């Protein structure tokens, strides 16, 4: 199958930890009721989706399953779409995080970049939906300081994302900071 022309990125719905300003990372924190409503509302703005890929973390998986049920599509889980592992900082206030540092017990910036870049060839379909986390979306959009809202679709050309993927594989960039 050929590469898609466009890709739709969607951050998972809201969680209680998001509301509280707690760094989640790879902790399996479920959606709250507001996050479930956000996922349901996101369906209305998704047309022409023919595949759904999701991080296996519960907040993404649940968001993707709500959308998949509405669109009649199966959700494919990809480990590479998981949020960066923040080690000892997970469960702590976000204000304690420095994105440019490699956290103790967590994933290095380089490992995170490589993992995200490796998922790009798996996104088969003509217009896939990718349900993931703000860190992954910032990498794929090459906008490290952008606020990524919950359950608001972002449509990009696949060519743009492939270009970012090549940048992610290159040493010395600052896309994850």
CSV table of C-alpha atoms in Angstrom, one decimal:
chain,number,residue,atom,x,y,z
A,1,UNK,CA,0.0,0.0,0.0
A,2,UNK,CA,1.3,3.5,-0.8
A,3,UNK,CA,2.0,6.1,1.8
A,4,UNK,CA,-1.0,8.3,2.8
A,5,UNK,CA,-1.3,11.8,1.4
A,6,UNK,CA,-2.5,13.2,4.7
A,7,UNK,CA,-2.4,12.1,8.3
A,8,UNK,CA,-4.6,13.2,11.1
A,9,UNK,CA,-3.0,13.5,14.6
A,10,UNK,CA,-5.2,13.6,17.7
A,11,UNK,CA,-4.1,14.0,21.3
A,12,UNK,CA,-5.9,11.8,23.7
A,13,UNK,CA,-8.8,13.2,25.7
A,14,UNK,CA,-8.3,14.8,29.1
A,15,UNK,CA,-7.4,12.9,32.3
A,16,UNK,CA,-7.6,13.9,36.0
A,17,UNK,CA,-3.8,14.2,36.0
A,18,UNK,CA,-3.8,16.5,33.0
A,19,UNK,CA,-6.3,18.8,34.9
A,20,UNK,CA,-4.0,18.7,38.0
A,21,UNK,CA,-0.8,19.5,36.0
A,22,UNK,CA,0.8,16.2,36.8
A,23,UNK,CA,3.4,14.7,34.4
A,24,UNK,CA,1.9,11.4,33.2
A,25,UNK,CA,4.6,10.1,30.8
A,26,UNK,CA,4.0,6.4,30.4
A,27,UNK,CA,1.8,5.9,33.5
A,28,UNK,CA,-1.5,4.3,32.5
A,29,UNK,CA,-3.9,7.0,33.6
A,30,UNK,CA,-7.5,6.7,32.2
A,31,UNK,CA,-9.6,9.4,30.6
A,32,UNK,CA,-11.9,11.3,32.9
A,33,UNK,CA,-15.5,11.9,32.0
A,34,UNK,CA,-14.6,15.1,30.2
A,35,UNK,CA,-12.0,13.3,28.2
A,36,UNK,CA,-14.5,10.7,27.1
A,37,UNK,CA,-16.8,13.6,26.0
A,38,UNK,CA,-13.9,15.2,24.1
A,39,UNK,CA,-13.3,11.9,22.2
A,40,UNK,CA,-16.9,11.7,21.3
A,41,UNK,CA,-16.9,15.3,20.0
A,42,UNK,CA,-13.8,14.7,18.0
A,43,UNK,CA,-15.6,12.1,15.9
A,44,UNK,CA,-17.7,14.9,14.3
A,45,UNK,CA,-14.7,16.5,12.8
A,46,UNK,CA,-13.1,13.3,11.4
A,47,UNK,CA,-14.2,12.5,7.8
A,48,UNK,CA,-12.5,10.2,5.4
A,49,UNK,CA,-10.5,8.3,8.0
A,50,UNK,CA,-9.8,4.7,6.9
A,51,UNK,CA,-7.4,3.5,9.6
A,52,UNK,CA,-6.8,4.3,13.3
A,53,UNK,CA,-3.4,3.9,15.0
A,54,UNK,CA,-3.0,4.5,18.7
A,55,UNK,CA,-0.6,4.5,21.6
A,56,UNK,CA,-1.3,1.5,23.8
A,57,UNK,CA,-1.5,3.7,26.9
A,58,UNK,CA,-5.1,3.7,28.2
A,59,UNK,CA,-5.9,7.3,27.7
A,60,UNK,CA,-5.1,7.0,24.0
A,61,UNK,CA,-6.5,3.6,23.5
A,62,UNK,CA,-9.8,4.6,25.1
A,63,UNK,CA,-9.9,7.8,23.0
A,64,UNK,CA,-9.2,5.7,19.8
A,65,UNK,CA,-11.8,3.0,20.7
A,66,UNK,CA,-14.5,5.6,21.2
A,67,UNK,CA,-13.8,7.0,17.8
A,68,UNK,CA,-13.3,3.6,16.2
A,69,UNK,CA,-16.7,2.4,17.5
A,70,UNK,CA,-18.3,5.5,15.9
A,71,UNK,CA,-16.5,5.1,12.6
A,72,UNK,CA,-16.7,1.3,12.4
A,73,UNK,CA,-12.9,1.0,12.4
A,74,UNK,CA,-10.6,-1.3,14.3
A,75,UNK,CA,-7.8,0.3,16.4
A,76,UNK,CA,-4.2,-0.8,15.8
A,77,UNK,CA,-1.9,-0.2,18.8
A,78,UNK,CA,1.7,0.8,18.1
A,79,UNK,CA,4.1,1.0,21.0
A,80,UNK,CA,6.1,3.6,19.2
A,81,UNK,CA,3.3,6.1,19.7
A,82,UNK,CA,3.6,6.0,23.5
A,83,UNK,CA,4.6,9.2,25.3
A,84,UNK,CA,8.2,9.8,26.4
A,85,UNK,CA,9.1,7.9,29.6
A,86,UNK,CA,9.9,10.5,32.2
A,87,UNK,CA,11.3,8.2,34.8
A,88,UNK,CA,11.3,9.6,38.4
A,89,UNK,CA,9.4,12.7,37.2
A,90,UNK,CA,6.2,10.7,36.3
A,91,UNK,CA,3.6,11.5,38.9
A,92,UNK,CA,5.3,14.8,39.8
A,93,UNK,CA,4.1,18.4,38.8
A,94,UNK,CA,4.9,19.3,35.2
A,95,UNK,CA,6.8,22.3,36.5
A,96,UNK,CA,9.6,20.0,37.7
A,97,UNK,CA,10.3,18.8,34.1
A,98,UNK,CA,13.0,20.1,31.9
A,99,UNK,CA,12.4,18.8,28.4
A,100,UNK,CA,16.0,19.2,27.4
A,101,UNK,CA,17.3,16.9,30.1
A,102,UNK,CA,17.4,13.1,30.2
A,103,UNK,CA,15.4,12.2,33.3
A,104,UNK,CA,16.7,9.7,35.8
A,105,UNK,CA,15.2,6.3,35.0
A,106,UNK,CA,13.5,7.6,31.9
A,107,UNK,CA,13.9,7.7,28.2
A,108,UNK,CA,16.7,9.8,26.6
A,109,UNK,CA,15.8,12.4,24.1
A,110,UNK,CA,17.6,10.4,21.4
A,111,UNK,CA,15.8,7.2,22.2
A,112,UNK,CA,12.4,9.0,22.2
A,113,UNK,CA,13.2,10.6,18.8
A,114,UNK,CA,14.3,7.2,17.3
A,115,UNK,CA,11.2,5.4,18.6
A,116,UNK,CA,8.8,8.0,17.2
A,117,UNK,CA,10.6,8.1,13.8
A,118,UNK,CA,10.3,4.3,13.5
A,119,UNK,CA,6.5,4.3,13.5
A,120,UNK,CA,6.2,6.3,10.3
A,121,UNK,CA,6.4,3.4,7.9
A,122,UNK,CA,3.6,1.6,9.8
A,123,UNK,CA,1.0,4.3,9.1
A,124,UNK,CA,-0.6,2.6,6.1
A,125,UNK,CA,-3.9,3.8,4.7
A,126,UNK,CA,-5.0,6.7,2.6
A,127,UNK,CA,-6.0,8.9,5.6
A,128,UNK,CA,-5.0,7.5,8.9
A,129,UNK,CA,-5.9,8.9,12.3
A,130,UNK,CA,-3.1,8.7,14.9
A,131,UNK,CA,-4.2,9.0,18.5
A,132,UNK,CA,-1.2,9.8,20.6
A,133,UNK,CA,0.4,12.1,23.2
A,134,UNK,CA,1.4,15.8,23.1
A,135,UNK,CA,5.2,14.9,23.1
A,136,UNK,CA,4.8,12.7,20.1
A,137,UNK,CA,2.7,15.2,18.3
A,138,UNK,CA,5.2,18.0,19.0
A,139,UNK,CA,7.9,15.8,17.5
A,140,UNK,CA,5.9,14.9,14.4
A,141,UNK,CA,4.9,18.6,13.8
A,142,UNK,CA,8.5,19.8,14.6
A,143,UNK,CA,7.0,22.4,17.0
A,144,UNK,CA,8.6,21.6,20.4
A,145,UNK,CA,7.0,24.4,22.3
A,146,UNK,CA,3.5,24.2,20.9
A,147,UNK,CA,0.5,23.6,23.2
A,148,UNK,CA,-1.3,20.5,21.9
A,149,UNK,CA,-5.0,20.6,22.9
A,150,UNK,CA,-6.9,17.5,23.9
A,151,UNK,CA,-9.0,15.8,21.2
A,152,UNK,CA,-8.5,18.4,18.5
A,153,UNK,CA,-7.6,16.9,15.1
A,154,UNK,CA,-4.5,18.2,13.4
A,155,UNK,CA,-4.2,17.4,9.7
A,156,UNK,CA,-0.7,17.4,8.1
A,157,UNK,CA,0.6,16.2,4.8
A,158,UNK,CA,2.4,12.9,5.1
A,159,UNK,CA,5.3,14.4,3.2
A,160,UNK,CA,5.8,17.0,6.0
A,161,UNK,CA,5.8,14.2,8.6
A,162,UNK,CA,8.3,12.1,6.6
A,163,UNK,CA,10.5,15.1,6.4
A,164,UNK,CA,10.3,15.5,10.2
A,165,UNK,CA,11.1,11.8,10.5
A,166,UNK,CA,14.3,12.3,8.6
A,167,UNK,CA,15.2,15.2,10.9
A,168,UNK,CA,14.4,13.1,14.0
A,169,UNK,CA,16.9,10.5,12.8
A,170,UNK,CA,19.6,13.1,12.4
A,171,UNK,CA,21.8,14.0,15.3
A,172,UNK,CA,21.9,17.4,16.9
A,173,UNK,CA,18.4,18.6,16.3
A,174,UNK,CA,16.3,20.1,19.1
A,175,UNK,CA,12.9,18.8,18.2
A,176,UNK,CA,12.3,17.1,21.6
A,177,UNK,CA,13.3,20.0,23.8
